[in-house]
Amino acid sequence: MSEKASPGQDDKFSHALLSAGVAGENLSDGELIRRAQAYDSAAFAEIYDCHYEGVYTYVYCRVNNTHVAEDLAAEAFLRALEGIGSFQFRGVPIAAWLYRIAGNLVNDYFRVQARQDVVPLQDELLPTASNPSDIVERQFTYRRLQESLHELTDEQRQVVLLRFVQGLDIKDIAYVMGKPEGAIKSLQHRALSTMGRYLGKDSDEAGL
Amino acid sequence: MKRDFESILDECLQQLHSGQADVETCLARYPEQAAALRPLLQTASRLRAAPVPRPSPAAKAAGRQQLLLAVARRRQAQAQAPFASLRSRGQELAASLSWLLSPPKPARALVWAVAILLLLVVSGAGVVGVAARSSLDSPLYPVRLVSEQVQLFLTIDAEAKARLQVNLAQQHLAEIETLRQQGRLDSGVAGRAEALLADQERALQQAKAISGVSADVQEEIQAVLEAVRNERQTVQQVMLLTPTPRPTLPPKDKPTVTLTPSEVAKPLPSSTPKPAQPTATLPPVEPTPTPPWAPFGVPTVVTRPTGQADVTPTSIPPATLPPTPPPSAATATPPFAPPTMAPTVSPPTPLPPTATPLPPTATPVPANPVASNLRMSSSAGGGAVGSFPAGTGMAYAVFDYSNFTGQKLGVRVHDAQGNVIFNSGSQTYQGSGTQSFAVAAPGGAFPAGRYLTVLYGGEFAGTITSTFWQVEAGPPTPTPTPTPTPRAHGGGLWIWWVWSC
């Protein structure tokens, strides 16, 4: 994921990740926000194209359901359209703002569902690779990471997704989750410890 | 100490993320914390290297389409705020009058009589009369909508009410078509037209549900309902193709409705009979390609201009079209050449004139652009073919366009897995004509299965229309089966979803 993605992965996705929270992006974000506030379709198209996949991935990793993730990701952009008029750009990247909206939608979804709906991994979403052994290895890695994510609390999982999948920095994650930066650092530490223990245990069992 | 460790951890993670350092370098910088840092940094590295789930192109495209239409509506709602406010006031007025329909009481009957009297007085003053002839881009149009609401309210008989609703919808439909043909559907008016057609669609659906309406009227409602839906999709296409206006909000002190002598005297647009013009539909799904584009071969461009038509191909060398075998010539050998794709251009064939001559105006305005009749064919500029024989090596994506003034269009073809097997890229179009792109099969022959051709355009490459087609399995059949061009419709999302699964 992110810039370490395999060569076969989507350039657009890499762009989405690189655009999230990277220094220097804020200036263009401010201009994009100004254009979007005038309901400039091209600006919204740009925002959507840059950030849809990141938002989708974030939502999917939390709800673990393709169709729900697609619905919520699309809804996040419609909410962004509703709120763009009152949005005040203060240096927070657009990505962080979108993840905050998406995160609220996921929380609402969970409230309605009353429980976290953990469904079996959907194989069609597994990444593809040209080499069969690569496919097996990637599937194995993906499954183990998915399992280790389920060992985390929802807040820890959010931090992991935003930090390591979406590439946001601590400050932006604090904005998305509405928590102080110190709390985010603690969540990050605990999440990595838990996942490390789980994955380490797995490696020991597998003799890796 | 704990907070310090977390800060160190975060610093190391930043360095890993930015590529400034690897795990060992970070550990060397903090030898005291190395033992604790190592498993955490290794886990973070595994996380970064892990693959992630990706959305389906169809879902992404559907969301994009939904968002862009919502943006267009929002922008146009903002531009027509005074209009919307008047119309909603009219609807509130009609709703507030509804209590008069309750069982007659002397007081209410009196109020009703006074209301009718007032209405007659206002009508007598001529305002409603003038408004009744106003067109969608006139400031008096909201008054007309209010008077229509009142007219419907005062019609008690169910059958008569349904007929009136049909007549009103037909009038609006004809006027919007006329505006479109006259090129007066700019971004703002297109938004009003789309909102009005949405209202008409809802009203017709309600009229259809009224009990006591004869079968004849029901059929009439259904026919008009279909026409309204088609026109609405065409107007949505205009909304997508019309360039985004730069925000030029009127000053707040500008009067919302100004009745000037010239506007009062503005004649109703002449209702010239509309030529049969296929309307393009806006499916909710646009399967977006996975970049980078990987078209198989260079597109063959075939343009049939009419009059000032001037297609500007991008990055396509001058070319000539190889002779296209007639459909009957198809044999066990694939009838089309393998995709060597030497780009060729067929001789221009003028299309019959499609535009109705417009009444002379001071400044002639081109009609709104419409791209339509997207089809797959066995020949350049040919008719629609829904099913191609096994072994087909080349097919043609063909569409008609009219009244273009520099808007961009492009064609993509997706296979059953959603992969883009052809993309023409965006090209600028002028005037009217028919465009054909030769789509060569990767590997010499299209594998059996379903395909989707998408016509996209506008400043942000939204889907204009799409059509499914298929290549048959088994031995090649001698002739392709001509079928009407499948029209994209509201169920396209589900079709795409089921198909992609």
XYZ file of N, CA and C in Angstrom, chain A residues 1-4 9-13 38-42 44-45 48-49 52-53 56-57 60-61 67 70 74 77-78 81-82 125 127 138 141-142 145 160 163-165 167 169-170 182 185-186 188-190 192-193 195-196 199 203, chain B residues 2-3 5-7 9-10 13-14 16-19 39-41 43-56 59-64 66-68 70-72 74-75 78 244 246-247 289-292 459-460 497 501:
336
model
N 0.837 -1.179 0.000
C 0.000 0.000 0.000
C 0.875 1.233 0.000
N 0.287 2.322 -0.065
C 0.967 3.594 -0.156
C 2.061 3.550 -1.206
N 3.126 4.284 -0.965
C 4.134 4.412 -2.025
C 4.942 3.136 -2.205
N 4.743 2.184 -1.277
C 5.474 0.938 -1.427
C 4.644 -0.089 -2.186
N 0.138 -1.983 -9.014
C -0.991 -1.297 -8.389
C -1.291 0.018 -9.067
N -2.495 0.473 -8.791
C -3.054 1.616 -9.488
C -2.307 2.907 -9.169
N -1.913 3.603 -10.224
C -1.242 4.883 -10.015
C -2.145 5.870 -9.295
N -3.443 5.777 -9.652
C -4.370 6.739 -9.075
C -4.464 6.539 -7.565
N -4.396 5.251 -7.167
C -4.494 4.983 -5.745
C -3.274 5.560 -5.031
N -17.664 27.322 -4.749
C -18.454 27.962 -5.803
C -19.184 26.913 -6.638
N -19.227 25.666 -6.123
C -19.875 24.547 -6.806
C -19.292 24.339 -8.195
N -17.991 24.396 -8.257
C -17.285 24.122 -9.499
C -17.208 22.597 -9.664
N -17.853 22.108 -10.703
C -17.927 20.653 -10.898
C -16.543 20.041 -11.071
N -15.687 20.744 -11.789
C -14.345 20.190 -12.030
C -13.590 20.033 -10.714
N -14.935 19.440 -7.755
C -15.471 18.261 -7.063
C -15.013 16.975 -7.743
N -14.942 17.008 -9.061
C -14.463 15.822 -9.775
C -13.032 15.511 -9.359
N -13.035 14.118 -5.835
C -13.537 12.739 -5.841
C -12.489 11.787 -6.393
N -11.917 12.152 -7.530
C -10.951 11.259 -8.172
C -9.730 11.027 -7.287
N -11.510 9.278 -3.508
C -12.550 8.257 -3.352
C -11.962 6.934 -2.861
N -10.894 6.504 -3.498
C -10.369 5.183 -3.150
C -9.853 5.153 -1.719
N -12.910 5.042 0.461
C -13.521 3.709 0.377
C -12.735 2.711 1.223
N -11.419 2.713 1.073
C -10.585 1.751 1.796
C -10.738 1.928 3.307
N -14.169 0.666 4.178
C -14.262 -0.792 4.034
C -13.563 -1.498 5.186
N -12.363 -1.029 5.538
C -11.613 -1.701 6.592
C -12.317 -1.592 7.941
N -20.584 -3.552 -0.066
C -21.698 -2.698 -0.493
C -21.938 -1.554 0.484
N -19.222 0.952 -0.173
C -19.477 1.742 -1.384
C -20.530 2.815 -1.117
N -19.684 6.866 -1.018
C -20.385 7.810 -1.910
C -21.129 8.858 -1.092
N -19.053 11.832 0.176
C -18.810 12.944 -0.749
C -20.055 13.824 -0.888
N -21.226 13.207 -0.807
C -22.444 14.030 -0.853
C -22.540 14.904 0.401
N -20.329 17.757 -0.039
C -20.964 18.778 -0.877
C -21.910 19.642 -0.039
N -22.679 18.964 0.847
C -23.604 19.725 1.695
C -22.868 20.682 2.621
N -12.048 -9.059 -3.414
C -11.337 -7.822 -3.131
C -9.844 -8.034 -2.947
N -6.121 -8.438 -3.608
C -5.347 -7.879 -4.702
C -4.845 -8.972 -5.632
N 0.335 -12.698 -0.953
C -0.422 -11.485 -0.656
C -1.712 -11.825 0.094
N -0.811 -12.629 3.662
C -0.480 -11.402 4.409
C -1.738 -10.607 4.705
N -2.579 -10.507 3.695
C -3.793 -9.713 3.846
C -4.694 -10.290 4.927
N -3.225 -9.735 8.411
C -3.365 -8.345 8.849
C -4.808 -8.023 9.183
N -4.728 3.061 13.003
C -3.885 2.253 12.111
C -4.245 2.520 10.649
N -3.226 6.066 9.653
C -1.780 6.310 9.677
C -1.060 5.490 8.608
N -1.385 4.215 8.548
C -0.562 3.327 7.717
C -1.212 2.979 6.381
N -2.507 3.129 6.279
C -3.152 2.878 4.978
C -3.344 4.192 4.234
N -1.986 7.201 5.246
C -0.778 8.018 5.268
C -0.940 9.384 5.923
N -0.772 12.179 8.948
C 0.117 12.338 10.095
C -0.719 12.469 11.364
N -0.023 12.504 12.486
C -0.704 12.476 13.789
C -1.663 13.659 13.941
N -1.598 13.644 21.610
C -1.001 12.684 22.537
C -1.822 11.402 22.619
N -1.126 9.309 19.625
C 0.165 8.615 19.710
C 0.051 7.381 20.599
N -0.699 7.532 21.699
C -0.884 6.383 22.597
C -1.661 5.268 21.899
N -1.797 4.725 18.767
C -0.915 4.155 17.744
C 0.039 3.134 18.367
N 0.599 3.526 19.506
C 1.538 2.636 20.196
C 0.850 1.335 20.595
N -0.303 1.468 21.225
C -1.002 0.268 21.696
C -1.428 -0.612 20.518
N -0.024 -0.872 17.528
C 1.129 -1.575 16.948
C 1.589 -2.704 17.867
N 1.531 -2.461 19.183
C 1.932 -3.516 20.130
C 1.020 -4.730 19.990
N -0.958 -5.589 17.468
C -0.810 -6.252 16.171
C 0.522 -6.992 16.100
N 1.563 -6.388 16.659
C 2.868 -7.041 16.644
C 2.834 -8.352 17.394
N 0.813 -10.854 15.210
C 1.546 -11.294 14.024
C 2.799 -12.075 14.419
N 3.805 -15.796 13.396
C 5.080 -16.154 12.782
C 5.720 -17.324 13.530
N 6.958 7.505 29.123
C 6.075 6.842 28.178
C 5.764 7.763 27.007
N 5.441 9.058 27.346
C 5.143 10.008 26.284
C 6.356 10.191 25.378
N 8.625 7.999 24.698
C 8.765 6.843 23.819
C 7.779 6.940 22.654
N 6.580 7.393 22.949
C 5.583 7.505 21.872
C 5.983 8.552 20.846
N 6.623 9.598 21.317
C 7.094 10.616 20.369
C 8.227 10.069 19.507
N 8.691 6.935 18.810
C 8.059 5.989 17.886
C 7.465 6.721 16.689
N 6.749 7.793 16.974
C 6.107 8.525 15.874
C 7.148 9.143 14.937
N 8.370 6.450 12.762
C 7.355 6.090 11.764
C 7.321 7.119 10.633
N 7.458 8.383 11.007
C 7.486 9.441 9.982
C 8.649 9.223 9.032
N 10.231 6.434 8.432
C 9.978 5.253 7.603
C 9.037 5.602 6.455
N 8.004 6.351 6.793
C 6.983 6.696 5.799
C 7.558 7.564 4.687
N 8.406 8.502 5.078
C 8.942 9.413 4.078
C 10.135 8.814 3.335
N 10.593 7.651 3.798
C 11.727 7.011 3.131
C 13.069 7.577 3.567
N 9.906 -4.380 17.288
C 8.673 -5.058 16.833
C 7.623 -4.077 16.305
N 7.599 -2.884 16.893
C 6.587 -1.910 16.457
C 6.886 -1.421 15.042
N 8.145 -1.129 14.797
C 8.506 -0.637 13.461
C 8.361 -1.741 12.423
N 6.165 -4.156 12.547
C 4.723 -4.271 12.283
C 4.259 -3.148 11.359
N 4.760 -1.944 11.626
C 4.366 -0.811 10.776
C 4.824 -1.027 9.336
N 6.009 -1.585 9.177
C 6.503 -1.845 7.825
C 5.626 -2.870 7.119
N 5.220 -3.898 7.855
C 4.343 -4.900 7.244
C 3.014 -4.278 6.843
N 2.532 -3.394 7.701
C 1.252 -2.738 7.397
C 1.365 -1.906 6.114
N 2.457 -1.194 6.006
C 2.605 -0.328 4.832
C 2.744 -1.142 3.559
N 3.319 -2.304 3.673
C 3.558 -3.110 2.478
C 2.353 -3.968 2.107
N 1.358 -3.995 2.978
C 0.225 -4.890 2.731
C -0.675 -4.342 1.629
N -1.296 -5.224 0.884
C -2.248 -4.780 -0.127
C -3.526 -4.277 0.536
N -4.263 -3.497 -0.189
C -5.511 -2.954 0.368
C -6.669 -3.293 -0.565
N -7.850 -3.398 0.002
C -9.023 -3.636 -0.855
C -9.288 -2.420 -1.716
N -9.765 -2.646 -2.904
C -10.046 -1.528 -3.808
C -11.495 -1.578 -4.234
N -12.090 -0.443 -4.446
C -13.509 -0.421 -4.851
C -13.674 -0.874 -6.292
N -14.875 -1.285 -6.606
C -15.142 -1.664 -7.995
C -15.241 -0.393 -8.838
N -18.802 1.025 -8.916
C -19.262 1.775 -7.746
C -18.625 3.157 -7.726
N -17.369 3.205 -8.077
C -16.692 4.494 -8.087
C -17.335 5.427 -9.112
N -17.622 4.852 -10.274
C -18.210 5.674 -11.329
C -19.613 6.133 -10.945
N -20.371 5.234 -10.319
C -21.731 5.605 -9.931
C -21.709 6.733 -8.905
N -20.810 6.620 -7.949
C -20.697 7.670 -6.937
C -20.271 8.991 -7.543
N -19.379 8.918 -8.505
C -18.897 10.145 -9.159
C -20.038 10.829 -9.900
N -23.206 10.510 -9.371
C -24.164 11.004 -8.375
C -23.675 12.334 -7.804
N -22.411 12.393 -7.480
C -21.858 13.612 -6.890
C -21.913 14.771 -7.886
N -21.502 14.519 -9.107
C -21.432 15.616 -10.080
C -22.815 16.146 -10.435
N -25.291 16.096 -8.353
C -25.686 16.852 -7.154
C -25.022 18.228 -7.156
N -23.767 18.290 -7.586
C -23.076 19.582 -7.654
C -23.778 20.491 -8.658
N -24.108 19.920 -9.822
C -24.771 20.731 -10.855
C -26.103 21.261 -10.342
N -26.939 21.744 -7.229
C -26.683 22.708 -6.177
C -26.310 24.073 -6.779
N -25.456 24.025 -7.794
C -25.018 25.266 -8.422
C -26.196 25.991 -9.070
N -28.553 27.462 -6.572
C -28.007 28.715 -6.047
C -28.281 29.864 -7.030
N -18.932 24.587 -16.793
C -19.256 25.178 -15.506
C -19.113 26.696 -15.571
N -18.431 30.322 -14.306
C -17.707 30.906 -13.179
C -18.718 31.633 -12.315
N -18.534 31.578 -11.022
C -19.548 32.158 -10.150
C -19.723 33.653 -10.388
N -12.315 3.644 -16.087
C -11.192 2.803 -16.467
C -10.160 2.755 -15.364
N -9.327 1.758 -15.450
C -8.213 1.689 -14.528
C -7.004 2.251 -15.228
N -6.572 3.436 -14.836
C -5.426 4.005 -15.510
C -4.175 3.217 -15.178
N -3.144 3.248 -15.922
C -3.076 4.003 -17.148
C -3.895 3.346 -18.255
N -16.776 18.510 -19.318
C -15.510 18.985 -18.782
C -14.920 18.041 -17.751
N -15.758 17.127 -17.203
C -15.191 16.172 -16.266
C -15.507 14.741 -16.653
N -23.904 -4.197 -11.814
C -23.467 -4.865 -10.602
C -23.579 -6.376 -10.752
N -20.454 -8.999 -11.037
C -20.250 -10.048 -10.051
C -20.124 -11.406 -10.741
